Amino acid sequence: MLVTGGAGFIGSHMVLALLDRGEKVVVVDDLSTGSRQLVPIAAPLVRATIADIGAMRQVIRDYGVTDVIHFAGSISVPESIRDPLDYYANNTVGTQRLAGICREMGVARLIFSSTAAVYAAAACDRGAPVAETAATDPASPYGRSKLMAEDILRDSASAYGLSVAVLRYFNVAGADPHARAGQINPNGTHLLKVALDAALGRRGSVSIYGTDYPTADGTGVRDYIHVSDLIEAHLLMLDHLRRHDGVHLYNCGYGQGVTVRQLIEAVEMVVGRPVPKIDAPRREGDLAQVVADASRLVADLGWRPRYDRVEHIVAHALQWEMAQERAHRTGWS
Ligand SMILES: NC(=O)c1ccc[n+]([C@@H]2O[C@H](COP(=O)([O-])OP(=O)(O)OC[C@H]3O[C@@H](n4cnc5c(N)ncnc54)[C@H](O)[C@@H]3O)[C@@H](O)[C@H]2O)c1
Ligand SMILES: O=c1ccn([C@@H]2O[C@H](COP(=O)(O)OP(=O)(O)O[C@H]3O[C@H](CO)[C@H](O)[C@H](O)[C@H]3O)[C@@H](O)[C@H]2O)c(=O)[nH]1
């Protein structure tokens, strides 16, 4: 099993879960945002970009890879607006190259990390959960870079017989309940990371981007999914893909909308300290609300989330942050 981006936030949880159930895993990661520290010793880490066809060919050959879970990519909506070409290169061209090498080397299955950012604003902003059948029309280069990658994989599936699962994640957060992995990128911009940093005094405040959205309290609504529940969906997907060829598409979320203010309140409650916050203008490329209809995942794969309360997500993320602080103090990071 090859996990691209396995030194990153979500990929490292995937590696742990695969090892936990006895699979052999190799990781390819260029460590652009990931960290060697997140990769367990039992999983060899090859430091390379997925665009390096020679390196990828060698990894797939050396480790006899038949299945790929493809997390490697660039993930920030605002960054994609500032530098769209980087996003198309890394997410779209990178995936196209990976599909080519999978075809050449006879890889059987690939699971792809896509995103809710592919959906059209009109489909999301009605307020109802968005199903896989909703219209796509991304509001950002990030979303477009991922939607094009989805198309490349779908076409590769029908032309070359690669079996593909596209998983559209909503907002992934939290950390391993045993604090073995978590968010490590010091430049992380996701709301929970920023709010926790503000609560822990590592940054001055959190800006609330937009307070005039047509939502319950005027702030943006997202569907935060605990990373461990997301990983469980990947394990189920992998088993399903091993029994069923073709192309599969699933949303991954809880169907629960949480506003920016509600998430910050949950941080205040769990940490037990106020979070300094500043009202700020809307952020370009943001939608008012993005909530998943994940009933397909539940019906087809029997997915049963375990951590679908926002307090779980915040508590596990905090536990990880505390473990990191201890490790830094004692020189173990
Ligand atoms: N975090 C979320 O809320 C979220 C939501 C939807 C989709 N996703 C997708 O999930 C995937 C993982 O996201 P994450 O939150 O773990 O981010 P992350 O930045 O922690 O992980 C990405 C990993 O990929 C590596 N990487 C990036 N480009 C690479 C390349 N060209 N070659 C090799 N390695 C490369 C990075 O070093 C990092 O370890 C991404 O594809 C992202 O678009 C994430
Ligand atoms: O400092 C911050 C950071 C975020 N937000 C707000 O919090 C919400 C969530 O923002 P994030 O930056 O945490 O996440 P996004 O919704 O922008 O995007 C994330 O989820 C998407 C899917 O919904 C994509 O997959 C993408 O990879 C991932 O970055 C948004 O309303 C945003 O405006 C703030 O108010 N202040």
Short mmCIF file of C-alpha atoms and ligand atoms in Angstrom, two decimals:
data_model
loop_
_atom_site.label_atom_id
_atom_site.label_comp_id
_atom_site.label_asym_id
_atom_site.label_seq_id
_atom_site.Cartn_x
_atom_site.Cartn_y
_atom_site.Cartn_z
CA MET A 1 0.00 0.00 0.00
CA LEU A 2 1.38 3.40 -1.01
CA VAL A 3 0.20 6.46 0.92
CA THR A 4 1.14 9.73 -0.77
CA GLY A 5 1.20 12.66 1.63
CA GLY A 6 1.51 10.19 4.51
CA ALA A 7 3.62 12.65 6.54
CA GLY A 8 0.75 15.14 6.59
CA PHE A 9 -2.19 15.62 8.92
CA ILE A 10 -4.71 13.20 7.43
CA GLY A 11 -2.23 10.88 5.70
CA SER A 12 -0.36 10.14 8.93
CA HIS A 13 -3.61 8.98 10.57
CA MET A 14 -4.20 6.75 7.55
CA VAL A 15 -0.75 5.19 7.91
CA LEU A 16 -1.36 4.45 11.60
CA ALA A 17 -4.74 2.85 10.86
CA LEU A 18 -3.34 0.69 8.06
CA LEU A 19 -0.45 -0.48 10.23
CA ASP A 20 -2.90 -1.13 13.09
CA ARG A 21 -4.73 -3.61 10.90
CA GLY A 22 -1.60 -5.30 9.63
CA GLU A 23 -1.20 -3.79 6.13
CA LYS A 24 2.26 -3.07 4.73
CA VAL A 25 2.67 0.64 4.00
CA VAL A 26 5.17 2.83 2.18
CA VAL A 27 4.90 6.63 2.28
CA VAL A 28 5.90 9.11 -0.41
CA ASP A 29 6.00 12.69 0.84
CA ASP A 30 8.08 15.71 -0.15
CA LEU A 31 7.74 17.11 3.40
CA SER A 32 6.60 20.48 2.01
CA THR A 33 4.01 20.75 4.79
CA GLY A 34 4.29 17.33 6.42
CA SER A 35 6.80 16.06 8.94
CA ARG A 36 8.96 12.96 9.24
CA GLN A 37 7.94 12.93 12.91
CA LEU A 38 4.40 11.89 11.96
CA VAL A 39 5.46 8.76 10.06
CA PRO A 40 5.82 5.64 12.25
CA ILE A 41 9.08 3.71 11.88
CA ALA A 42 7.14 0.69 10.57
CA ALA A 43 6.29 2.64 7.40
CA PRO A 44 9.28 3.48 5.17
CA LEU A 45 9.24 7.14 4.12
CA VAL A 46 10.51 8.03 0.65
CA ARG A 47 11.11 11.75 0.45
CA ALA A 48 10.07 12.64 -3.09
CA THR A 49 7.44 14.58 -4.96
CA ILE A 50 4.66 12.60 -6.63
CA ALA A 51 5.63 14.43 -9.82
CA ASP A 52 8.98 12.62 -9.88
CA ILE A 53 8.08 9.78 -12.19
CA GLY A 54 11.41 7.97 -11.71
CA ALA A 55 11.10 7.97 -7.92
CA MET A 56 7.45 6.86 -8.06
CA ARG A 57 8.23 4.07 -10.51
CA GLN A 58 10.95 2.79 -8.20
CA VAL A 59 8.76 2.91 -5.07
CA ILE A 60 5.90 1.06 -6.78
CA ARG A 61 8.29 -1.56 -8.11
CA ASP A 62 10.36 -1.98 -4.93
CA TYR A 63 7.35 -2.31 -2.63
CA GLY A 64 5.07 -4.23 -5.03
CA VAL A 65 2.37 -1.56 -4.68
CA THR A 66 -1.12 -2.50 -5.91
CA ASP A 67 -3.15 0.09 -3.95
CA VAL A 68 -2.56 3.83 -3.58
CA ILE A 69 -4.19 6.31 -1.21
CA HIS A 70 -3.41 9.74 -2.57
CA PHE A 71 -3.38 12.55 0.01
CA ALA A 72 -0.42 14.57 -1.30
CA GLY A 73 -1.54 18.02 -2.33
CA SER A 74 -1.86 21.68 -1.49
CA ILE A 75 -4.82 22.48 0.71
CA SER A 76 -5.49 26.15 1.38
CA VAL A 77 -8.29 28.06 -0.36
CA PRO A 78 -6.75 31.56 0.19
CA GLU A 79 -3.28 30.39 -0.87
CA SER A 80 -4.78 28.97 -4.06
CA ILE A 81 -6.24 32.37 -4.90
CA ARG A 82 -2.83 34.01 -4.41
CA ASP A 83 -0.96 31.34 -6.38
CA PRO A 84 -3.32 29.32 -8.58
CA LEU A 85 -0.61 27.89 -10.84
CA ASP A 86 1.05 26.17 -7.88
CA TYR A 87 -2.27 24.53 -7.08
CA TYR A 88 -2.89 23.36 -10.63
CA ALA A 89 0.68 22.02 -10.78
CA ASN A 90 0.59 20.17 -7.49
CA ASN A 91 -3.02 18.98 -7.34
CA THR A 92 -3.98 18.57 -10.99
CA VAL A 93 -0.73 17.85 -12.85
CA GLY A 94 0.59 15.88 -9.86
CA THR A 95 -2.48 13.63 -9.93
CA GLN A 96 -2.27 13.27 -13.72
CA ARG A 97 1.32 12.08 -13.39
CA LEU A 98 0.40 9.72 -10.61
CA ALA A 99 -2.44 8.26 -12.71
CA GLY A 100 0.05 7.74 -15.55
CA ILE A 101 2.49 5.89 -13.37
CA CYS A 102 -0.33 3.77 -11.89
CA ARG A 103 -1.34 2.81 -15.42
CA GLU A 104 2.24 2.01 -16.42
CA MET A 105 2.93 -0.07 -13.32
CA GLY A 106 -0.43 -1.86 -13.23
CA VAL A 107 -1.67 -0.39 -9.93
CA ALA A 108 -5.17 -1.78 -9.29
CA ARG A 109 -6.82 0.78 -6.99
CA LEU A 110 -6.53 4.41 -6.00
CA ILE A 111 -8.39 6.40 -3.34
CA PHE A 112 -8.28 10.17 -3.90
CA SER A 113 -8.65 12.98 -1.37
CA SER A 114 -11.07 15.41 -2.91
CA THR A 115 -12.97 18.19 -1.24
CA ALA A 116 -16.33 19.80 -0.63
CA ALA A 117 -14.77 22.86 -2.28
CA VAL A 118 -15.75 21.36 -5.68
CA TYR A 119 -19.46 22.07 -5.10
CA ALA A 120 -21.23 25.07 -6.59
CA ALA A 121 -22.03 27.92 -4.21
CA ALA A 122 -25.65 27.71 -5.32
CA ALA A 123 -25.81 24.05 -4.22
CA CYS A 124 -24.29 24.75 -0.79
CA ASP A 125 -25.75 28.07 0.15
CA ARG A 126 -29.34 26.87 0.11
CA GLY A 127 -28.48 25.63 3.59
CA ALA A 128 -29.46 22.00 2.95
CA PRO A 129 -26.78 19.30 3.08
CA VAL A 130 -25.10 18.75 -0.30
CA ALA A 131 -25.26 15.29 -1.87
CA GLU A 132 -22.78 13.85 -4.38
CA THR A 133 -25.33 14.55 -7.12
CA ALA A 134 -25.22 18.34 -6.47
CA ALA A 135 -23.78 20.62 -9.13
CA THR A 136 -20.04 21.24 -9.08
CA ASP A 137 -18.66 24.69 -9.82
CA PRO A 138 -15.77 25.46 -7.50
CA ALA A 139 -15.43 28.96 -6.03
CA SER A 140 -11.62 28.76 -5.80
CA PRO A 141 -8.61 27.52 -7.76
CA TYR A 142 -8.14 24.95 -4.98
CA GLY A 143 -11.57 23.46 -5.70
CA ARG A 144 -10.99 23.60 -9.46
CA SER A 145 -7.59 21.93 -9.14
CA LYS A 146 -9.24 19.04 -7.28
CA LEU A 147 -12.25 18.78 -9.59
CA MET A 148 -9.94 18.48 -12.61
CA ALA A 149 -7.98 15.80 -10.78
CA GLU A 150 -11.24 13.92 -10.15
CA ASP A 151 -12.02 14.02 -13.89
CA ILE A 152 -8.53 12.78 -14.76
CA LEU A 153 -8.97 9.83 -12.43
CA ARG A 154 -12.49 9.04 -13.71
CA ASP A 155 -11.24 9.03 -17.30
CA SER A 156 -8.26 6.89 -16.30
CA ALA A 157 -10.62 4.43 -14.64
CA SER A 158 -12.71 3.94 -17.75
CA ALA A 159 -9.75 3.88 -20.16
CA TYR A 160 -7.20 1.83 -18.23
CA GLY A 161 -9.22 -0.16 -15.74
CA LEU A 162 -7.84 1.56 -12.65
CA SER A 163 -10.44 1.32 -9.87
CA VAL A 164 -10.94 4.71 -8.26
CA ALA A 165 -12.66 6.05 -5.17
CA VAL A 166 -13.09 9.79 -4.92
CA LEU A 167 -13.78 10.92 -1.37
CA ARG A 168 -14.95 14.50 -0.97
CA TYR A 169 -13.96 15.54 2.53
CA PHE A 170 -15.71 18.37 4.31
CA ASN A 171 -13.69 20.13 7.05
CA VAL A 172 -11.31 17.62 8.59
CA ALA A 173 -10.22 18.35 12.15
CA GLY A 174 -9.37 16.76 15.51
CA ALA A 175 -6.49 14.35 16.11
CA ASP A 176 -5.78 10.73 16.90
CA PRO A 177 -7.58 9.92 20.20
CA HIS A 178 -4.30 8.39 21.47
CA ALA A 179 -2.34 11.55 20.49
CA ARG A 180 -0.10 9.63 18.10
CA ALA A 181 -0.76 12.09 15.26
CA GLY A 182 -2.33 15.47 14.65
CA GLN A 183 -1.95 18.81 12.91
CA ILE A 184 1.73 19.71 12.74
CA ASN A 185 2.11 22.41 10.09
CA PRO A 186 3.08 25.55 12.09
CA ASN A 187 1.60 27.67 9.29
CA GLY A 188 -1.76 25.91 9.39
CA THR A 189 -4.64 28.26 8.65
CA HIS A 190 -7.63 26.06 9.43
CA LEU A 191 -10.06 27.58 11.91
CA LEU A 192 -9.62 25.05 14.72
CA LYS A 193 -5.81 25.30 14.61
CA VAL A 194 -5.93 29.10 14.65
CA ALA A 195 -8.53 29.20 17.45
CA LEU A 196 -6.57 26.73 19.60
CA ASP A 197 -3.37 28.72 19.06
CA ALA A 198 -5.21 31.86 20.15
CA ALA A 199 -6.65 30.09 23.21
CA LEU A 200 -3.19 28.81 24.17
CA GLY A 201 -1.62 32.27 23.81
CA ARG A 202 0.49 31.32 20.77
CA ARG A 203 -1.12 34.03 18.67
CA GLY A 204 -2.86 37.26 19.55
CA SER A 205 -6.35 36.50 18.26
CA VAL A 206 -8.50 34.70 15.73
CA SER A 207 -10.12 36.73 12.96
CA ILE A 208 -13.72 35.81 12.20
CA TYR A 209 -13.94 36.11 8.44
CA GLY A 210 -17.43 37.38 7.72
CA THR A 211 -20.17 38.16 10.22
CA ASP A 212 -22.91 39.00 7.74
CA TYR A 213 -23.55 35.62 6.13
CA PRO A 214 -27.18 34.47 5.98
CA THR A 215 -26.56 31.91 8.75
CA ALA A 216 -27.77 31.50 12.35
CA ASP A 217 -25.19 33.91 13.81
CA GLY A 218 -23.87 35.54 10.62
CA THR A 219 -20.64 33.50 10.48
CA GLY A 220 -19.65 30.75 8.04
CA VAL A 221 -21.06 27.25 8.53
CA ARG A 222 -18.93 24.14 7.99
CA ASP A 223 -19.30 20.42 8.59
CA TYR A 224 -16.30 19.46 10.76
CA ILE A 225 -15.42 15.77 10.58
CA HIS A 226 -13.08 14.08 13.05
CA VAL A 227 -10.01 12.76 11.27
CA SER A 228 -10.41 9.30 12.85
CA ASP A 229 -13.95 8.95 11.50
CA LEU A 230 -12.66 10.03 8.09
CA ILE A 231 -9.95 7.38 8.24
CA GLU A 232 -12.51 4.74 9.15
CA ALA A 233 -14.36 5.71 5.95
CA HIS A 234 -11.12 5.11 4.00
CA LEU A 235 -10.68 1.64 5.50
CA LEU A 236 -14.26 0.74 4.57
CA MET A 237 -13.71 2.22 1.12
CA LEU A 238 -10.54 0.21 0.60
CA ASP A 239 -12.33 -3.03 1.48
CA HIS A 240 -15.22 -2.09 -0.82
CA LEU A 241 -12.85 -1.25 -3.67
CA ARG A 242 -11.11 -4.59 -3.29
CA ARG A 243 -14.48 -6.28 -3.95
CA HIS A 244 -16.01 -3.82 -6.43
CA ASP A 245 -14.20 -2.38 -9.48
CA GLY A 246 -15.04 0.91 -11.11
CA VAL A 247 -15.44 4.45 -9.91
CA HIS A 248 -16.96 5.38 -6.57
CA LEU A 249 -17.80 8.83 -5.22
CA TYR A 250 -18.61 9.62 -1.59
CA ASN A 251 -19.02 12.70 0.57
CA CYS A 252 -17.34 12.49 3.97
CA GLY A 253 -18.97 14.64 6.64
CA TYR A 254 -21.54 14.39 9.41
CA GLY A 255 -24.35 16.49 7.96
CA GLN A 256 -24.00 18.89 10.91
CA GLY A 257 -23.44 22.58 10.34
CA VAL A 258 -21.26 24.41 12.87
CA THR A 259 -20.73 28.17 12.68
CA VAL A 260 -17.36 29.86 13.18
CA ARG A 261 -18.62 31.33 16.46
CA GLN A 262 -19.88 27.92 17.66
CA LEU A 263 -16.51 26.32 16.95
CA ILE A 264 -14.72 29.09 18.83
CA GLU A 265 -17.15 28.67 21.76
CA ALA A 266 -16.39 24.93 21.82
CA VAL A 267 -12.67 25.76 22.00
CA GLU A 268 -13.33 28.17 24.88
CA MET A 269 -15.35 25.52 26.69
CA VAL A 270 -12.84 22.69 26.21
CA VAL A 271 -9.70 24.77 26.89
CA GLY A 272 -11.39 26.69 29.70
CA ARG A 273 -10.09 30.05 28.51
CA PRO A 274 -11.52 32.83 26.35
CA VAL A 275 -10.35 33.03 22.75
CA PRO A 276 -9.42 36.60 21.72
CA LYS A 277 -11.37 37.24 18.51
CA ILE A 278 -11.77 40.03 15.98
CA ASP A 279 -14.61 40.46 13.48
CA ALA A 280 -13.12 40.71 9.99
CA PRO A 281 -14.41 41.00 6.41
CA ARG A 282 -15.37 37.90 4.45
CA ARG A 283 -12.46 35.88 3.05
CA GLU A 284 -12.32 35.60 -0.73
CA GLY A 285 -13.33 32.18 -2.07
CA ASP A 286 -15.37 31.27 1.04
CA LEU A 287 -18.93 29.99 0.86
CA ALA A 288 -21.54 30.81 3.49
CA GLN A 289 -22.31 27.18 4.31
CA VAL A 290 -20.90 23.82 3.30
CA VAL A 291 -22.62 20.83 4.92
CA ALA A 292 -22.46 17.22 3.72
CA ASP A 293 -25.21 14.82 2.88
CA ALA A 294 -23.17 11.70 3.66
CA SER A 295 -26.08 9.25 3.59
CA ARG A 296 -24.51 7.36 0.68
CA LEU A 297 -21.42 6.59 2.76
CA VAL A 298 -23.60 5.35 5.62
CA ALA A 299 -25.91 3.28 3.38
CA ASP A 300 -23.32 1.69 1.07
CA LEU A 301 -20.35 1.22 3.38
CA GLY A 302 -22.03 1.00 6.79
CA TRP A 303 -19.96 3.94 8.06
CA ARG A 304 -20.74 4.75 11.72
CA PRO A 305 -19.00 7.87 13.02
CA ARG A 306 -17.70 7.68 16.61
CA TYR A 307 -16.58 11.25 17.29
CA ASP A 308 -19.34 13.36 15.77
CA ARG A 309 -19.58 15.94 18.53
CA VAL A 310 -17.58 19.10 18.06
CA GLU A 311 -16.32 18.77 21.67
CA HIS A 312 -14.65 15.45 20.75
CA ILE A 313 -12.90 17.10 17.83
CA VAL A 314 -11.67 20.02 19.91
CA ALA A 315 -10.67 17.85 22.90
CA HIS A 316 -8.55 15.51 20.77
CA ALA A 317 -6.91 18.41 18.93
CA LEU A 318 -6.11 20.03 22.29
CA GLN A 319 -4.71 16.77 23.67
CA TRP A 320 -2.41 16.56 20.62
CA GLU A 321 -1.27 20.19 21.01
CA MET A 322 -0.46 19.56 24.68
CA ALA A 323 1.47 16.39 23.83
CA GLN A 324 3.46 18.38 21.26
CA GLU A 325 4.27 21.08 23.82
CA ARG A 326 5.48 18.46 26.29
CA ALA A 327 7.60 16.81 23.60
CA HIS A 328 9.20 20.17 22.70
CA ARG A 329 9.94 20.94 26.35
CA THR A 330 11.57 17.58 26.90
CA GLY A 331 13.39 17.59 23.56
CA TRP A 332 11.48 14.60 22.16
CA SER A 333 10.04 16.18 19.02
N1 LIG B 1 -7.74 19.15 5.90
C1 LIG B 1 -8.93 19.27 5.32
O1 LIG B 1 -9.88 19.79 5.90
C2 LIG B 1 -9.14 18.71 3.94
C3 LIG B 1 -10.42 18.82 3.40
C4 LIG B 1 -10.64 18.30 2.13
C5 LIG B 1 -9.64 17.67 1.43
N2 LIG B 1 -8.39 17.59 1.98
C6 LIG B 1 -7.36 16.94 1.20
O2 LIG B 1 -6.73 15.93 1.98
C7 LIG B 1 -5.35 15.81 1.63
C8 LIG B 1 -4.50 15.86 2.87
O3 LIG B 1 -4.71 17.09 3.53
P1 LIG B 1 -4.05 17.43 4.96
O4 LIG B 1 -5.03 18.25 5.69
O5 LIG B 1 -3.52 16.20 5.56
O6 LIG B 1 -2.87 18.38 4.51
P2 LIG B 1 -1.31 18.35 4.85
O7 LIG B 1 -0.72 19.56 4.24
O8 LIG B 1 -1.11 18.10 6.29
O9 LIG B 1 -0.85 17.04 4.07
C9 LIG B 1 -0.44 17.04 2.73
C10 LIG B 1 0.84 16.20 2.66
O10 LIG B 1 1.23 16.07 1.29
C11 LIG B 1 2.61 16.38 1.17
N3 LIG B 1 2.76 16.85 -0.21
C12 LIG B 1 2.25 17.98 -0.77
N4 LIG B 1 2.57 18.02 -2.07
C13 LIG B 1 3.31 16.91 -2.33
C14 LIG B 1 3.91 16.39 -3.50
N5 LIG B 1 3.85 17.02 -4.68
N6 LIG B 1 4.58 15.21 -3.42
C15 LIG B 1 4.69 14.54 -2.25
N7 LIG B 1 4.12 15.00 -1.10
C16 LIG B 1 3.42 16.16 -1.15
C17 LIG B 1 2.90 17.39 2.25
O11 LIG B 1 4.26 17.45 2.62
C18 LIG B 1 2.01 16.87 3.37
O12 LIG B 1 2.69 15.90 4.15
C19 LIG B 1 -5.08 16.94 0.63
O13 LIG B 1 -5.10 16.41 -0.67
C20 LIG B 1 -6.24 17.89 0.84
O14 LIG B 1 -6.55 18.62 -0.32
C21 LIG B 1 -8.12 18.09 3.21
O1 LIG B 2 -8.71 32.19 10.94
C1 LIG B 2 -9.80 31.80 10.45
C2 LIG B 2 -9.87 30.65 9.64
C3 LIG B 2 -11.10 30.30 9.10
N1 LIG B 2 -12.21 31.03 9.37
C4 LIG B 2 -13.51 30.60 8.83
O2 LIG B 2 -13.73 29.29 9.29
C5 LIG B 2 -14.40 28.52 8.29
C6 LIG B 2 -13.54 27.32 7.94
O3 LIG B 2 -12.34 27.78 7.31
P1 LIG B 2 -11.04 26.86 7.16
O4 LIG B 2 -9.95 27.70 6.61
O5 LIG B 2 -10.81 26.13 8.42
O6 LIG B 2 -11.50 25.76 6.11
P2 LIG B 2 -12.19 25.96 4.65
O7 LIG B 2 -13.66 25.73 4.83
O8 LIG B 2 -11.74 27.18 3.98
O9 LIG B 2 -11.54 24.81 3.78
C7 LIG B 2 -11.33 23.51 4.22
O10 LIG B 2 -12.43 22.69 3.89
C8 LIG B 2 -12.75 22.67 2.57
C9 LIG B 2 -13.95 21.78 2.40
O11 LIG B 2 -15.10 22.38 2.94
C10 LIG B 2 -11.53 22.23 1.77
O12 LIG B 2 -11.46 20.87 1.60
C11 LIG B 2 -10.17 22.70 2.20
O13 LIG B 2 -9.13 21.73 2.01
C12 LIG B 2 -10.02 23.02 3.59
O14 LIG B 2 -9.00 23.98 3.66
C13 LIG B 2 -14.63 29.47 7.12
O15 LIG B 2 -15.92 30.00 7.25
C14 LIG B 2 -13.58 30.56 7.33
O16 LIG B 2 -13.93 31.82 6.81
C15 LIG B 2 -12.15 32.15 10.18
O17 LIG B 2 -13.16 32.81 10.41
N2 LIG B 2 -10.93 32.51 10.69
#
